[in-house]
Coordinates of C-alpha atoms in Angstrom, one line a residue:
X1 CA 23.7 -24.5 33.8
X2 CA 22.0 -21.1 34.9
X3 CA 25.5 -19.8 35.6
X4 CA 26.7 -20.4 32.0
X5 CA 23.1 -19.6 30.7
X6 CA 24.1 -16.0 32.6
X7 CA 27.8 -15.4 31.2
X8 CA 26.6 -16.4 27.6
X9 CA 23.4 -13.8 28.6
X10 CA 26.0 -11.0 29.6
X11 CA 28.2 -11.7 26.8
X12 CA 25.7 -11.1 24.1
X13 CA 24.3 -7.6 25.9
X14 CA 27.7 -6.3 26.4
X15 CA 28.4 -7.4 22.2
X16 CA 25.3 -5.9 21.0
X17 CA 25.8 -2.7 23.4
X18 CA 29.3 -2.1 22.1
X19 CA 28.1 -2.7 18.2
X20 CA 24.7 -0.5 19.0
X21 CA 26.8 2.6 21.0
X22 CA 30.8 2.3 19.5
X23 CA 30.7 5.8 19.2
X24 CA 30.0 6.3 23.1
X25 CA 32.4 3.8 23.9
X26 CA 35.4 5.1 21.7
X27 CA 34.9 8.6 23.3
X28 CA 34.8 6.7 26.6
X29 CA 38.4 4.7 25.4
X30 CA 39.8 8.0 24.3
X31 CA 39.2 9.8 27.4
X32 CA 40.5 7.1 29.4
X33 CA 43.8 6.9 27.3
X34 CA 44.0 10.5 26.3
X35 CA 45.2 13.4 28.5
X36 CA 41.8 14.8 28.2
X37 CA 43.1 17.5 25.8
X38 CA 40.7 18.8 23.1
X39 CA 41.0 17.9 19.3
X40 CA 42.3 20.2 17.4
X41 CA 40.2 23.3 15.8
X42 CA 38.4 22.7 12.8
X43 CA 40.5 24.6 9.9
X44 CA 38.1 27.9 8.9
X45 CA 35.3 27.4 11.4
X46 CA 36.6 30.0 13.8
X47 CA 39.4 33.1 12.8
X48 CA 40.8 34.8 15.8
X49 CA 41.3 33.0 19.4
X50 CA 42.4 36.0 21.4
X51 CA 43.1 35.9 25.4
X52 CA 40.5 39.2 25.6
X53 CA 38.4 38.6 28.7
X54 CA 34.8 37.1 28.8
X55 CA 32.4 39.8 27.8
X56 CA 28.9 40.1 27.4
X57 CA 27.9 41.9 23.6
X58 CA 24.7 43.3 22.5
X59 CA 25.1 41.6 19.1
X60 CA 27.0 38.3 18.4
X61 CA 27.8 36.6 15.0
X62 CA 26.7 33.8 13.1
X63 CA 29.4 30.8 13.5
X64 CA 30.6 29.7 17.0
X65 CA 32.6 26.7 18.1
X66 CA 31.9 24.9 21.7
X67 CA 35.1 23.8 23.7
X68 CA 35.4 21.6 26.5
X69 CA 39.0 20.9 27.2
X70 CA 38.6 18.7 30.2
X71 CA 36.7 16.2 27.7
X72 CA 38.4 17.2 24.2
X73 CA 35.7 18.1 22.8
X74 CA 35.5 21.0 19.9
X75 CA 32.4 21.0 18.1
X76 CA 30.4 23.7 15.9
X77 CA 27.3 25.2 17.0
X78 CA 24.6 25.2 14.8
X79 CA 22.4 28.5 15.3
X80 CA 19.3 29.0 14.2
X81 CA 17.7 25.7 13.3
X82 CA 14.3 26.6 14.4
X83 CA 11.9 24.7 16.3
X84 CA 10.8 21.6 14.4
X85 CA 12.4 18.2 16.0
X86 CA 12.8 16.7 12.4
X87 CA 15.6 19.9 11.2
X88 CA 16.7 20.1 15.0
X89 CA 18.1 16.4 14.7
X90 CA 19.1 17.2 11.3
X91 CA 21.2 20.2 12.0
X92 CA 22.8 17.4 15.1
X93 CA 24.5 15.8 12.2
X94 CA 26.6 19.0 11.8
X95 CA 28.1 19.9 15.4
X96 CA 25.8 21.0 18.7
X97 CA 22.5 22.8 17.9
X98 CA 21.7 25.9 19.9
X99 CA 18.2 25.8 20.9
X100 CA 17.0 29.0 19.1
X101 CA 14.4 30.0 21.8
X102 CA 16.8 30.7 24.0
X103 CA 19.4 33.4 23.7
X104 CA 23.3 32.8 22.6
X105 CA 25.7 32.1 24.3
X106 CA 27.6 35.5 26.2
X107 CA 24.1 36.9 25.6
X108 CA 21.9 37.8 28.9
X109 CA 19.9 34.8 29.7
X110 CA 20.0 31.2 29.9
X111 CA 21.5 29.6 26.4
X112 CA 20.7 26.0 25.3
X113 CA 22.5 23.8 23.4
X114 CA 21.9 20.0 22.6
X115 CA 23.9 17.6 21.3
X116 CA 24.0 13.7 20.8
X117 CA 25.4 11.7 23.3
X118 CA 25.4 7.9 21.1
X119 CA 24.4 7.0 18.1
X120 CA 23.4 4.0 15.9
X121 CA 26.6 2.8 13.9
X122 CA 25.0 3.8 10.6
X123 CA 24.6 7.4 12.1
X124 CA 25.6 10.0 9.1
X125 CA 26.8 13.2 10.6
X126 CA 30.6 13.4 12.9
X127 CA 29.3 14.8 15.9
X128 CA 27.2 11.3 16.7
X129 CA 28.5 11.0 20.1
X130 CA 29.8 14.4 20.8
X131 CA 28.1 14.7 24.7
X132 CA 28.9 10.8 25.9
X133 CA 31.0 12.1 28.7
X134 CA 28.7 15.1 29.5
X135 CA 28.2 13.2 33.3
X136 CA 31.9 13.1 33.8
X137 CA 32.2 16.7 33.6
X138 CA 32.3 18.5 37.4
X139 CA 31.5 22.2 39.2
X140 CA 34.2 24.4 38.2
X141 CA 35.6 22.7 34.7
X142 CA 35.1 25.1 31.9
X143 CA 32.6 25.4 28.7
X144 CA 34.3 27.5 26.1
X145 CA 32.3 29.0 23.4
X146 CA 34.3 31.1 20.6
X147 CA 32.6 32.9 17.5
X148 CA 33.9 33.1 14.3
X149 CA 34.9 37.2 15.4
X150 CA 37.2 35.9 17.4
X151 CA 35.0 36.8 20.9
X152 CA 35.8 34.2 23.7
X153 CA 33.3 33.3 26.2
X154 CA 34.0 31.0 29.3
X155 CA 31.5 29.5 31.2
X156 CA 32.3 27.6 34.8
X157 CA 30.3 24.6 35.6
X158 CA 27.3 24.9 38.7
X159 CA 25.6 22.1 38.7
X160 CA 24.0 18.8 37.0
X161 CA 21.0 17.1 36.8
X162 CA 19.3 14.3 35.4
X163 CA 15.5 14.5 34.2
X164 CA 11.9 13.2 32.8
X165 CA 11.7 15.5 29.8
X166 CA 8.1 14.3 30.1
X167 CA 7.6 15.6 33.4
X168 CA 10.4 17.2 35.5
X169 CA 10.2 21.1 33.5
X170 CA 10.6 22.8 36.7
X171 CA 13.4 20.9 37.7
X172 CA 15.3 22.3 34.3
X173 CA 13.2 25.7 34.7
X174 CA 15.1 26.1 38.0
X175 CA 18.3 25.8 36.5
X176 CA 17.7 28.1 33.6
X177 CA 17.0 30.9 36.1
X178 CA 19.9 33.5 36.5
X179 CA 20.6 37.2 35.8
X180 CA 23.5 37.1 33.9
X181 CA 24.6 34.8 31.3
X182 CA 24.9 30.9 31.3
X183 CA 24.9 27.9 29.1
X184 CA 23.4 24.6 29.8
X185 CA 24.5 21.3 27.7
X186 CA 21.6 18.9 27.2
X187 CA 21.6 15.3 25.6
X188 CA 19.9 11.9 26.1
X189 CA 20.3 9.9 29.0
X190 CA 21.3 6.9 30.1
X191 CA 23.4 6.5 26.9
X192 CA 21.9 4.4 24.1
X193 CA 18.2 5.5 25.1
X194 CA 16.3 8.9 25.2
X195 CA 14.5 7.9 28.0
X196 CA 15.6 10.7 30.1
X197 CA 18.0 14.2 29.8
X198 CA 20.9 14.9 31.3
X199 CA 21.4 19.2 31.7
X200 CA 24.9 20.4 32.9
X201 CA 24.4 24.0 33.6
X202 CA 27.8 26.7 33.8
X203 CA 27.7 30.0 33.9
X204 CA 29.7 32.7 32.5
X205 CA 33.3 33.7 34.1

């Protein structure tokens, strides 16, 4: 009896996960059955992809576009949303949202973006589950991010961690330190819950 009790118990989590976080699971079911390619690039968000080298430039435009091959993912970056949490996970309904106290990515400094990793079914925006496989990424894959001038960055994965954002700032503050240019990738963690952060921190190649 208590062992059918349990399957019937399991059953009905595992339903109600998959209804509650489809989006996290059909990135995980694409990744799995994919080659891990990215998605195409979104027609007129970004002009010119040239080979130039990674450089760092005093001023950088407007429009940029975040590429992670390894886990197909090619989303747009949404600058300068401010500071308010209400138009922050407004503007997450149109791509990633750089974190406008921090400087942009390819600038000196420490950029921060965020970005959803699940989302409730009747989620609005496309980018709902755009950082559900942000744990699978490891040191050395690369962060691409690409401006609408055509400028390429590339970033090389350092580290990862997993933190309180009630309580563990100097654990991210660590990470943010460096005296050239990086990028770290924040979004809720475990999936389903914004209990914790996960922070996956590259810097630039």
């Amino acid at each position: 009896m208590k062992l059918r009790f349990l399957k019937i118990f399991i059953l009905c989590f595992l339903v109600i996960f998959t209804v509650l976080n489809g989006r996290f699971v059909y990135a995980n079911l694409r990744y799995w059955l994919s080659d891990g390619s990215a998605a195409p690039l979104p027609e007129g968000r970004v002009a010119r992809l040239p080979l130039s080298p990674s450089r760092i430039l005093p001023v950088l435009p407007g429009q940029g576009l975040l590429k992670i091959d390894r886990l197909g993912i090619a989303a747009p970056i949404v600058f300068n949303a401010g500071n308010d949490l209400k138009v922050l996970y407004q503007n997450l309904e149109l791509g990633v949202v750089h974190y406008s106290d921090s400087p942009k990515p390819g600038e000196k400094g420490t950029s921060v973006i965020l970005g959803h990793s699940s989302a409730y079914p009747w989620y609005k925006g496309n980018y709902g589950s755009v950082f559900a496989l942000l744990g699978k990424l490891q040191v050395g894959d690369t962060i691409r991010v690409q401006y609408e001038d055509g400028s390429t960055f590339t970033f090389a994965v350092k580290q990862s961690l997993v933190f309180s954002p009630f309580g563990d700032e100097r654990r991210l503050a660590e990470i943010e330190k460096t005296s050239g240019s990086s990028i770290i990738l924040v979004s809720c963690w475990p999936v389903g819950t914004n209990y914790k952060r996960i922070a996956v921190q590259a810097e630039l190649i």
